[in-house]
Amino acid sequence: MQRQTHFPYAPLIAAATGVPESRLVILENLMRDEIFHSTLDWQNAEELAAGARKAHDLYQSAPGYFDGVQLLHLAEFRLAGLEERLEKARKAADPVKTIELETKVRLARDSVRTAREALPRLADFYGLS
């Protein structure tokens, strides 16, 4: 998987949890979506560190599920980029590039669909549903 750009709170999350770099984005999203149900900018450093530890505990309760959510987000992001490139190729009337990108978009849509379909099964497996 491609290396991800650090989110703003990555250093604090890493210090509070000791998780590998590849998990920082997942924990930051869990902090927003599940722990604080809000943006993180109104939390002080102690609250953020405690939230990071709670997010890490939550992640550990269902790692496959939360990894699956992250893979779905990544697949959706890649699909959006490919669709944008395809639209540009069509406007430029570039048939070779259009055909190539249509294939890539089809494969990316399959990846998104597969990732989306896997989430309910993962949720059931971890007892999240």
JSON list of C-alpha atoms in Angstrom, two decimals:
[
{"chain": "A", "resi": 1, "resn": "MET", "atom": "CA", "xyz": [0.00, 0.00, 0.00]},
{"chain": "A", "resi": 2, "resn": "GLN", "atom": "CA", "xyz": [1.21, 3.51, -0.77]},
{"chain": "A", "resi": 3, "resn": "ARG", "atom": "CA", "xyz": [2.60, 5.53, 2.11]},
{"chain": "A", "resi": 4, "resn": "GLN", "atom": "CA", "xyz": [0.00, 7.91, 3.44]},
{"chain": "A", "resi": 5, "resn": "THR", "atom": "CA", "xyz": [0.46, 11.56, 4.24]},
{"chain": "A", "resi": 6, "resn": "HIS", "atom": "CA", "xyz": [0.48, 12.34, 7.94]},
{"chain": "A", "resi": 7, "resn": "PHE", "atom": "CA", "xyz": [-2.60, 13.90, 9.36]},
{"chain": "A", "resi": 8, "resn": "PRO", "atom": "CA", "xyz": [-2.05, 16.88, 11.70]},
{"chain": "A", "resi": 9, "resn": "TYR", "atom": "CA", "xyz": [-2.31, 14.87, 14.90]},
{"chain": "A", "resi": 10, "resn": "ALA", "atom": "CA", "xyz": [-0.07, 11.98, 13.83]},
{"chain": "A", "resi": 11, "resn": "PRO", "atom": "CA", "xyz": [2.88, 12.85, 16.11]},
{"chain": "A", "resi": 12, "resn": "LEU", "atom": "CA", "xyz": [0.66, 13.08, 19.19]},
{"chain": "A", "resi": 13, "resn": "ILE", "atom": "CA", "xyz": [-1.15, 9.83, 18.34]},
{"chain": "A", "resi": 14, "resn": "ALA", "atom": "CA", "xyz": [2.16, 8.05, 17.76]},
{"chain": "A", "resi": 15, "resn": "ALA", "atom": "CA", "xyz": [3.54, 9.28, 21.08]},
{"chain": "A", "resi": 16, "resn": "ALA", "atom": "CA", "xyz": [0.38, 8.30, 22.99]},
{"chain": "A", "resi": 17, "resn": "THR", "atom": "CA", "xyz": [-0.02, 4.84, 21.45]},
{"chain": "A", "resi": 18, "resn": "GLY", "atom": "CA", "xyz": [3.27, 3.68, 19.96]},
{"chain": "A", "resi": 19, "resn": "VAL", "atom": "CA", "xyz": [1.44, 2.32, 16.90]},
{"chain": "A", "resi": 20, "resn": "PRO", "atom": "CA", "xyz": [3.15, 1.94, 13.54]},
{"chain": "A", "resi": 21, "resn": "GLU", "atom": "CA", "xyz": [2.94, 4.82, 11.09]},
{"chain": "A", "resi": 22, "resn": "SER", "atom": "CA", "xyz": [0.53, 2.86, 8.88]},
{"chain": "A", "resi": 23, "resn": "ARG", "atom": "CA", "xyz": [-2.13, 2.92, 11.63]},
{"chain": "A", "resi": 24, "resn": "LEU", "atom": "CA", "xyz": [-1.99, 6.64, 12.50]},
{"chain": "A", "resi": 25, "resn": "VAL", "atom": "CA", "xyz": [-4.57, 7.70, 9.91]},
{"chain": "A", "resi": 26, "resn": "ILE", "atom": "CA", "xyz": [-7.00, 5.03, 11.07]},
{"chain": "A", "resi": 27, "resn": "LEU", "atom": "CA", "xyz": [-6.68, 6.10, 14.71]},
{"chain": "A", "resi": 28, "resn": "GLU", "atom": "CA", "xyz": [-7.10, 9.77, 13.88]},
{"chain": "A", "resi": 29, "resn": "ASN", "atom": "CA", "xyz": [-10.28, 8.99, 11.96]},
{"chain": "A", "resi": 30, "resn": "LEU", "atom": "CA", "xyz": [-11.55, 6.85, 14.84]},
{"chain": "A", "resi": 31, "resn": "MET", "atom": "CA", "xyz": [-10.87, 9.72, 17.22]},
{"chain": "A", "resi": 32, "resn": "ARG", "atom": "CA", "xyz": [-13.01, 12.04, 15.10]},
{"chain": "A", "resi": 33, "resn": "ASP", "atom": "CA", "xyz": [-15.78, 9.59, 14.24]},
{"chain": "A", "resi": 34, "resn": "GLU", "atom": "CA", "xyz": [-16.09, 7.34, 17.29]},
{"chain": "A", "resi": 35, "resn": "ILE", "atom": "CA", "xyz": [-14.34, 8.87, 20.30]},
{"chain": "A", "resi": 36, "resn": "PHE", "atom": "CA", "xyz": [-15.07, 12.61, 20.12]},
{"chain": "A", "resi": 37, "resn": "HIS", "atom": "CA", "xyz": [-17.77, 12.65, 17.39]},
{"chain": "A", "resi": 38, "resn": "SER", "atom": "CA", "xyz": [-16.28, 15.96, 16.31]},
{"chain": "A", "resi": 39, "resn": "THR", "atom": "CA", "xyz": [-13.24, 17.69, 14.96]},
{"chain": "A", "resi": 40, "resn": "LEU", "atom": "CA", "xyz": [-10.17, 17.36, 17.14]},
{"chain": "A", "resi": 41, "resn": "ASP", "atom": "CA", "xyz": [-9.07, 20.99, 17.26]},
{"chain": "A", "resi": 42, "resn": "TRP", "atom": "CA", "xyz": [-11.00, 21.81, 20.41]},
{"chain": "A", "resi": 43, "resn": "GLN", "atom": "CA", "xyz": [-9.24, 19.12, 22.49]},
{"chain": "A", "resi": 44, "resn": "ASN", "atom": "CA", "xyz": [-6.18, 19.86, 24.60]},
{"chain": "A", "resi": 45, "resn": "ALA", "atom": "CA", "xyz": [-3.08, 17.64, 24.38]},
{"chain": "A", "resi": 46, "resn": "GLU", "atom": "CA", "xyz": [-4.07, 15.44, 27.34]},
{"chain": "A", "resi": 47, "resn": "GLU", "atom": "CA", "xyz": [-7.56, 14.85, 25.95]},
{"chain": "A", "resi": 48, "resn": "LEU", "atom": "CA", "xyz": [-6.14, 14.06, 22.53]},
{"chain": "A", "resi": 49, "resn": "ALA", "atom": "CA", "xyz": [-3.68, 11.57, 24.01]},
{"chain": "A", "resi": 50, "resn": "ALA", "atom": "CA", "xyz": [-6.44, 9.88, 26.00]},
{"chain": "A", "resi": 51, "resn": "GLY", "atom": "CA", "xyz": [-8.63, 9.83, 22.88]},
{"chain": "A", "resi": 52, "resn": "ALA", "atom": "CA", "xyz": [-5.79, 8.29, 20.89]},
{"chain": "A", "resi": 53, "resn": "ARG", "atom": "CA", "xyz": [-5.46, 5.49, 23.45]},
{"chain": "A", "resi": 54, "resn": "LYS", "atom": "CA", "xyz": [-9.23, 4.89, 23.36]},
{"chain": "A", "resi": 55, "resn": "ALA", "atom": "CA", "xyz": [-9.13, 4.82, 19.55]},
{"chain": "A", "resi": 56, "resn": "HIS", "atom": "CA", "xyz": [-6.27, 2.32, 19.71]},
{"chain": "A", "resi": 57, "resn": "ASP", "atom": "CA", "xyz": [-8.27, 0.10, 22.07]},
{"chain": "A", "resi": 58, "resn": "LEU", "atom": "CA", "xyz": [-11.25, 0.32, 19.72]},
{"chain": "A", "resi": 59, "resn": "TYR", "atom": "CA", "xyz": [-9.05, -0.55, 16.74]},
{"chain": "A", "resi": 60, "resn": "GLN", "atom": "CA", "xyz": [-7.65, -3.57, 18.57]},
{"chain": "A", "resi": 61, "resn": "SER", "atom": "CA", "xyz": [-11.18, -4.84, 19.21]},
{"chain": "A", "resi": 62, "resn": "ALA", "atom": "CA", "xyz": [-11.80, -5.22, 15.44]},
{"chain": "A", "resi": 63, "resn": "PRO", "atom": "CA", "xyz": [-8.62, -4.62, 13.44]},
{"chain": "A", "resi": 64, "resn": "GLY", "atom": "CA", "xyz": [-9.84, -6.32, 10.27]},
{"chain": "A", "resi": 65, "resn": "TYR", "atom": "CA", "xyz": [-12.97, -4.21, 10.20]},
{"chain": "A", "resi": 66, "resn": "PHE", "atom": "CA", "xyz": [-11.17, -0.90, 10.69]},
{"chain": "A", "resi": 67, "resn": "ASP", "atom": "CA", "xyz": [-8.50, -1.86, 8.16]},
{"chain": "A", "resi": 68, "resn": "GLY", "atom": "CA", "xyz": [-11.35, -2.65, 5.77]},
{"chain": "A", "resi": 69, "resn": "VAL", "atom": "CA", "xyz": [-12.89, 0.77, 6.31]},
{"chain": "A", "resi": 70, "resn": "GLN", "atom": "CA", "xyz": [-9.54, 2.37, 5.55]},
{"chain": "A", "resi": 71, "resn": "LEU", "atom": "CA", "xyz": [-9.13, 0.26, 2.39]},
{"chain": "A", "resi": 72, "resn": "LEU", "atom": "CA", "xyz": [-12.60, 1.31, 1.25]},
{"chain": "A", "resi": 73, "resn": "HIS", "atom": "CA", "xyz": [-11.74, 4.99, 1.73]},
{"chain": "A", "resi": 74, "resn": "LEU", "atom": "CA", "xyz": [-8.50, 4.53, -0.19]},
{"chain": "A", "resi": 75, "resn": "ALA", "atom": "CA", "xyz": [-10.30, 2.69, -3.02]},
{"chain": "A", "resi": 76, "resn": "GLU", "atom": "CA", "xyz": [-12.93, 5.44, -3.24]},
{"chain": "A", "resi": 77, "resn": "PHE", "atom": "CA", "xyz": [-10.23, 8.11, -3.34]},
{"chain": "A", "resi": 78, "resn": "ARG", "atom": "CA", "xyz": [-8.38, 6.32, -6.13]},
{"chain": "A", "resi": 79, "resn": "LEU", "atom": "CA", "xyz": [-11.61, 5.80, -8.07]},
{"chain": "A", "resi": 80, "resn": "ALA", "atom": "CA", "xyz": [-12.44, 9.51, -7.88]},
{"chain": "A", "resi": 81, "resn": "GLY", "atom": "CA", "xyz": [-9.00, 10.39, -9.26]},
{"chain": "A", "resi": 82, "resn": "LEU", "atom": "CA", "xyz": [-9.32, 7.90, -12.11]},
{"chain": "A", "resi": 83, "resn": "GLU", "atom": "CA", "xyz": [-12.81, 9.15, -12.98]},
{"chain": "A", "resi": 84, "resn": "GLU", "atom": "CA", "xyz": [-11.48, 12.69, -13.13]},
{"chain": "A", "resi": 85, "resn": "ARG", "atom": "CA", "xyz": [-8.64, 11.62, -15.42]},
{"chain": "A", "resi": 86, "resn": "LEU", "atom": "CA", "xyz": [-11.09, 9.69, -17.62]},
{"chain": "A", "resi": 87, "resn": "GLU", "atom": "CA", "xyz": [-13.32, 12.75, -18.01]},
{"chain": "A", "resi": 88, "resn": "LYS", "atom": "CA", "xyz": [-10.29, 14.82, -19.08]},
{"chain": "A", "resi": 89, "resn": "ALA", "atom": "CA", "xyz": [-9.25, 12.14, -21.59]},
{"chain": "A", "resi": 90, "resn": "ARG", "atom": "CA", "xyz": [-12.75, 12.09, -23.06]},
{"chain": "A", "resi": 91, "resn": "LYS", "atom": "CA", "xyz": [-12.79, 15.88, -23.37]},
{"chain": "A", "resi": 92, "resn": "ALA", "atom": "CA", "xyz": [-9.39, 15.77, -25.04]},
{"chain": "A", "resi": 93, "resn": "ALA", "atom": "CA", "xyz": [-10.73, 13.13, -27.46]},
{"chain": "A", "resi": 94, "resn": "ASP", "atom": "CA", "xyz": [-7.79, 10.84, -26.70]},
{"chain": "A", "resi": 95, "resn": "PRO", "atom": "CA", "xyz": [-9.14, 7.39, -27.61]},
{"chain": "A", "resi": 96, "resn": "VAL", "atom": "CA", "xyz": [-6.11, 5.39, -26.44]},
{"chain": "A", "resi": 97, "resn": "LYS", "atom": "CA", "xyz": [-5.99, 7.08, -23.05]},
{"chain": "A", "resi": 98, "resn": "THR", "atom": "CA", "xyz": [-9.78, 6.90, -22.77]},
{"chain": "A", "resi": 99, "resn": "ILE", "atom": "CA", "xyz": [-9.84, 3.13, -23.32]},
{"chain": "A", "resi": 100, "resn": "GLU", "atom": "CA", "xyz": [-6.99, 2.62, -20.85]},
{"chain": "A", "resi": 101, "resn": "LEU", "atom": "CA", "xyz": [-8.70, 4.75, -18.20]},
{"chain": "A", "resi": 102, "resn": "GLU", "atom": "CA", "xyz": [-12.09, 3.13, -18.78]},
{"chain": "A", "resi": 103, "resn": "THR", "atom": "CA", "xyz": [-10.47, -0.20, -17.92]},
{"chain": "A", "resi": 104, "resn": "LYS", "atom": "CA", "xyz": [-8.81, 1.25, -14.83]},
{"chain": "A", "resi": 105, "resn": "VAL", "atom": "CA", "xyz": [-12.08, 2.87, -13.71]},
{"chain": "A", "resi": 106, "resn": "ARG", "atom": "CA", "xyz": [-13.94, -0.42, -14.16]},
{"chain": "A", "resi": 107, "resn": "LEU", "atom": "CA", "xyz": [-11.33, -2.22, -12.03]},
{"chain": "A", "resi": 108, "resn": "ALA", "atom": "CA", "xyz": [-11.38, 0.55, -9.42]},
{"chain": "A", "resi": 109, "resn": "ARG", "atom": "CA", "xyz": [-15.18, 0.37, -9.22]},
{"chain": "A", "resi": 110, "resn": "ASP", "atom": "CA", "xyz": [-14.88, -3.38, -8.67]},
{"chain": "A", "resi": 111, "resn": "SER", "atom": "CA", "xyz": [-12.41, -2.73, -5.85]},
{"chain": "A", "resi": 112, "resn": "VAL", "atom": "CA", "xyz": [-14.75, -0.22, -4.20]},
{"chain": "A", "resi": 113, "resn": "ARG", "atom": "CA", "xyz": [-17.71, -2.59, -4.52]},
{"chain": "A", "resi": 114, "resn": "THR", "atom": "CA", "xyz": [-15.72, -5.51, -3.10]},
{"chain": "A", "resi": 115, "resn": "ALA", "atom": "CA", "xyz": [-14.44, -3.43, -0.17]},
{"chain": "A", "resi": 116, "resn": "ARG", "atom": "CA", "xyz": [-17.94, -2.09, 0.53]},
{"chain": "A", "resi": 117, "resn": "GLU", "atom": "CA", "xyz": [-19.46, -5.58, 0.42]},
{"chain": "A", "resi": 118, "resn": "ALA", "atom": "CA", "xyz": [-16.82, -6.92, 2.82]},
{"chain": "A", "resi": 119, "resn": "LEU", "atom": "CA", "xyz": [-17.58, -4.42, 5.60]},
{"chain": "A", "resi": 120, "resn": "PRO", "atom": "CA", "xyz": [-20.88, -5.93, 6.79]},
{"chain": "A", "resi": 121, "resn": "ARG", "atom": "CA", "xyz": [-19.28, -9.38, 6.93]},
{"chain": "A", "resi": 122, "resn": "LEU", "atom": "CA", "xyz": [-16.34, -7.99, 8.89]},
{"chain": "A", "resi": 123, "resn": "ALA", "atom": "CA", "xyz": [-18.71, -6.16, 11.23]},
{"chain": "A", "resi": 124, "resn": "ASP", "atom": "CA", "xyz": [-20.59, -9.42, 11.84]},
{"chain": "A", "resi": 125, "resn": "PHE", "atom": "CA", "xyz": [-17.34, -11.27, 12.44]},
{"chain": "A", "resi": 126, "resn": "TYR", "atom": "CA", "xyz": [-16.27, -8.78, 15.11]},
{"chain": "A", "resi": 127, "resn": "GLY", "atom": "CA", "xyz": [-19.76, -8.46, 16.58]},
{"chain": "A", "resi": 128, "resn": "LEU", "atom": "CA", "xyz": [-20.13, -4.81, 15.58]},
{"chain": "A", "resi": 129, "resn": "SER", "atom": "CA", "xyz": [-23.49, -5.11, 13.90]}
]
